[in-house]
C-alpha positions as a printed Julia matrix, in Angstrom:
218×3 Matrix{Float64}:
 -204.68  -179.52  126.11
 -202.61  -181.68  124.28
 -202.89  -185.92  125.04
 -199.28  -186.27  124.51
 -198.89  -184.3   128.04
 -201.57  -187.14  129.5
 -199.67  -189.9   127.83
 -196.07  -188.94  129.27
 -197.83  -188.7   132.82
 -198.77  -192.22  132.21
 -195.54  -193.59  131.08
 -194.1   -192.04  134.17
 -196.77  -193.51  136.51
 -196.18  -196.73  134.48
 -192.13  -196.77  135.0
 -192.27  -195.79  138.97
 -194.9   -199.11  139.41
 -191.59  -200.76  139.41
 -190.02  -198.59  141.75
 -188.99  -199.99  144.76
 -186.84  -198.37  148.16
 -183.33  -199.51  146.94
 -184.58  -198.11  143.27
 -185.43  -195.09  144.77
 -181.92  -194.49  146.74
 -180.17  -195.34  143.18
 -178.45  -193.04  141.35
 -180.59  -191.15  138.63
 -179.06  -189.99  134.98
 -178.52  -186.35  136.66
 -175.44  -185.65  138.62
 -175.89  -185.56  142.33
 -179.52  -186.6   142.63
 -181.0   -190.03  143.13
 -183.94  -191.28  141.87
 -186.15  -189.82  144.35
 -184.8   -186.14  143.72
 -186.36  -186.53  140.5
 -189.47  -187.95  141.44
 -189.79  -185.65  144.08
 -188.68  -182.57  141.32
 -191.64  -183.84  139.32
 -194.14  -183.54  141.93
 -193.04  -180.33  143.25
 -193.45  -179.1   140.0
 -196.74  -180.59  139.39
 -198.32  -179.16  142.41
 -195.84  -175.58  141.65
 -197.76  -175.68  138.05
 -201.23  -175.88  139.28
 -200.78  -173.21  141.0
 -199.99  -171.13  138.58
 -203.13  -172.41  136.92
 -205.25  -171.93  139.27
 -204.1   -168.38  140.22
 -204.2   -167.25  136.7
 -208.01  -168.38  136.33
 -208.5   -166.28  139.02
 -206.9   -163.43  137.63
 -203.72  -163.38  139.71
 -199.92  -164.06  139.05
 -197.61  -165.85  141.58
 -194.13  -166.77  141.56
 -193.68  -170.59  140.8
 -192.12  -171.49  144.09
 -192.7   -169.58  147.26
 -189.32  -168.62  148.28
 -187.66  -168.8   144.75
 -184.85  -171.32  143.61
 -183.43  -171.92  147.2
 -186.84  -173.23  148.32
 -187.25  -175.12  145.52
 -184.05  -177.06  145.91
 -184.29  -177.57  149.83
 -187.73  -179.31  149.25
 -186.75  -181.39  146.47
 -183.83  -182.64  149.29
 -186.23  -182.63  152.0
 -188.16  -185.04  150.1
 -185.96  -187.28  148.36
 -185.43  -189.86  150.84
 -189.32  -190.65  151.14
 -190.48  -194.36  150.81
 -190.83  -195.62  147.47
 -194.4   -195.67  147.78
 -194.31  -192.4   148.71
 -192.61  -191.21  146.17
 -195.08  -192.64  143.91
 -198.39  -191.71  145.12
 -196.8   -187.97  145.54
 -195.71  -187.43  141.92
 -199.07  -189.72  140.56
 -201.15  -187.0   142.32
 -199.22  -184.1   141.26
 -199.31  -184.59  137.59
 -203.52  -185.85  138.02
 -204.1   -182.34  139.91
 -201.77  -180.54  136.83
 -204.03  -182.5   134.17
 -207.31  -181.29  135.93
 -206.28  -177.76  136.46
 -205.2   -177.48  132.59
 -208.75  -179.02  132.02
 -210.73  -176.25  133.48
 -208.91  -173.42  131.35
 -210.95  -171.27  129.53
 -208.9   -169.35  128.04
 -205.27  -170.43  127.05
 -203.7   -166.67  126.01
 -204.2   -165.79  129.95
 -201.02  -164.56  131.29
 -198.88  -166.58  134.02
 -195.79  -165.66  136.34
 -193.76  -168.49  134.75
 -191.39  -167.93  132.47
 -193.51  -164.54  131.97
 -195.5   -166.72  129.8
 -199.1   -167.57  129.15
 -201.41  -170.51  130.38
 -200.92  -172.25  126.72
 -196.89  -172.47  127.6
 -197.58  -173.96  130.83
 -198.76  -177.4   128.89
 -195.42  -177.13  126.89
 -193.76  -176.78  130.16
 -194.93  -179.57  131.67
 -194.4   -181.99  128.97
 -190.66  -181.04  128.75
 -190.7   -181.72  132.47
 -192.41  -185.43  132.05
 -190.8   -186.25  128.87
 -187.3   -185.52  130.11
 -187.0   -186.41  133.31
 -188.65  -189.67  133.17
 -185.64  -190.24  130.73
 -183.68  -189.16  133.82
 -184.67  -191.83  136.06
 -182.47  -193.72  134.58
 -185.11  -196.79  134.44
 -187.0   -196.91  130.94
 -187.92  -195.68  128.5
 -184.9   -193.68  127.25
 -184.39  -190.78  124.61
 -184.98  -193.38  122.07
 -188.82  -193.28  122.5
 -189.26  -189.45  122.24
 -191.55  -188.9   119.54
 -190.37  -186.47  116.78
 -192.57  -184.09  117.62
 -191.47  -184.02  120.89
 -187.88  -183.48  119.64
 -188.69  -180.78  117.17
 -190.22  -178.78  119.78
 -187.43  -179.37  122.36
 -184.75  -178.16  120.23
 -186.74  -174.84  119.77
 -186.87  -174.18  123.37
 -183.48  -175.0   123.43
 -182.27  -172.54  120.4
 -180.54  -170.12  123.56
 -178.33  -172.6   123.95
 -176.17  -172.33  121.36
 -173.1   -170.64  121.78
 -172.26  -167.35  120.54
 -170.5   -167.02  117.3
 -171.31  -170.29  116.05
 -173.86  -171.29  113.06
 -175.32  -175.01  114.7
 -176.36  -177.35  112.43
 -177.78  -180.4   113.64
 -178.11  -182.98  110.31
 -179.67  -186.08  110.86
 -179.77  -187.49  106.92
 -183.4   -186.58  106.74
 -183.54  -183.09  108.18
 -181.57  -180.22  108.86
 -182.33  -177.7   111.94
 -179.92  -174.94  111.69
 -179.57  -171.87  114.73
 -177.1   -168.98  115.53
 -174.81  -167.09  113.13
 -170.99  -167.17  112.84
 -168.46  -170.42  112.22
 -170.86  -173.0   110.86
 -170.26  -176.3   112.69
 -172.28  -179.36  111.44
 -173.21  -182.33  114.06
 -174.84  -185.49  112.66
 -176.88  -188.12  114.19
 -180.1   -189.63  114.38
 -182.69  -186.73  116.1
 -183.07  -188.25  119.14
 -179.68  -188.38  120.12
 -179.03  -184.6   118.7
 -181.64  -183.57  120.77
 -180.38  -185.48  124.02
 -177.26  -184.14  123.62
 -178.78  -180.54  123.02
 -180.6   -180.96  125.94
 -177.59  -182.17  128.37
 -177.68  -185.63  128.13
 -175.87  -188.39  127.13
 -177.1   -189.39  123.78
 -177.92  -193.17  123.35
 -175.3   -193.57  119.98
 -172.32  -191.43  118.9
 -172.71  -188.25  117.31
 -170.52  -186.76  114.77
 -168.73  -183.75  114.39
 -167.2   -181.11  117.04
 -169.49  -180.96  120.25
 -168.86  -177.66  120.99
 -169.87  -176.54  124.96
 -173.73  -175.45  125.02
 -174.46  -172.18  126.67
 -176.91  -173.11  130.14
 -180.47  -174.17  129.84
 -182.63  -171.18  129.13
């Protein structure tokens, strides 16, 4: 279990304390959702998550939403109008049920339906989740704060993005991360910003070089 997971549940329970109805009905850093589609993304996902946790302790796989992406969507819409409060006590229970179900594993190789992946990528999952869409909220902290750590791993998960035929190399005067084969095309920034932009969003200073168009979000 890793405490950078516990932290970023923290920072997200500390940025919705100031979240209030009109907050709520605001619109978030992703197109077409508000606020509360992302809160109420989050806890879906929470609660989605410990399923999966709890089902593979007991030896079982399940799909991570009942009713696939379609039912996922309509309850994040269902939900997104809910009371600020709401809203808050939802996703703060969520993510404390997530932490407690990753707490009883035993055994973090067991196999799970998500992402046909293991028990062990489900705490990578999740951080992802908290790290970026608390960004998303559009309140604080931004892409700034992400640790480089955090970064490092994000770009890896993100390596199918980059489009065919090209040789990305992200340069940030320190370090190099390099993926894909073909035209090389060099971007340069500071990491956090490369790895906002990598991961769809708008990076907090200028980047330069060629943005070429990312292939989707594996």
């Amino acid at each position: 279990m890793k405490p950078e997971v516990i932290a970023a549940a923290g920072r997200l329970d500390g940025v919705l304390a100031e979240l209030d109805d009109t907050a709520a009905r605001a619109p978030s850093g992703l197109p077409g959702w508000s606020r509360g589609h992302v809160v109420t993304h989050l806890a879906n996902f929470s609660e989605a998550m410990t399923r999966q946790v709890d089902e593979a302790l007991a030896g079982r796989l399940v799909e991570m939403y009942d009713g696939g992406r379609p039912a996922r969507d309509a309850a994040i819409e269902a939900g997104a109008g809910r009371p600020a409060e709401e809203l808050r006590q939802h996703v703060s229970r969520a993510t404390t049920g997530l932490i407690a179900a990753w707490e009883r594993v035993d055994d973090w190789t067991r196999p799970v339906r998500h992402r046909d992946s293991t028990l062990g990528a489900t705490v990578y999952a999740g951080w992802r989740e908290l790290e970026v869409h608390t960004v998303d909220l559009a309140m604080a902290p931004t892409s700034d704060e992400w640790s480089e750590e955090f970064c490092l791993h994000l770009l890896d998960f993100l390596r199918p993005r980059t489009p065919d035929g090209l040789h990305l190399i992200l340069d940030t005067g320190e370090n190099r991360w390099e993926n894909g084969s073909g035209e090389p095309r060099v971007l340069s920034g500071r990491l956090t910003d490369l790895t906002a932009w990598m991961a769809g969003r708008q990076p907090r200073e200028p980047l330069t070089g060629d943005l070429p168009e990312l292939a989707p979000w594996p």
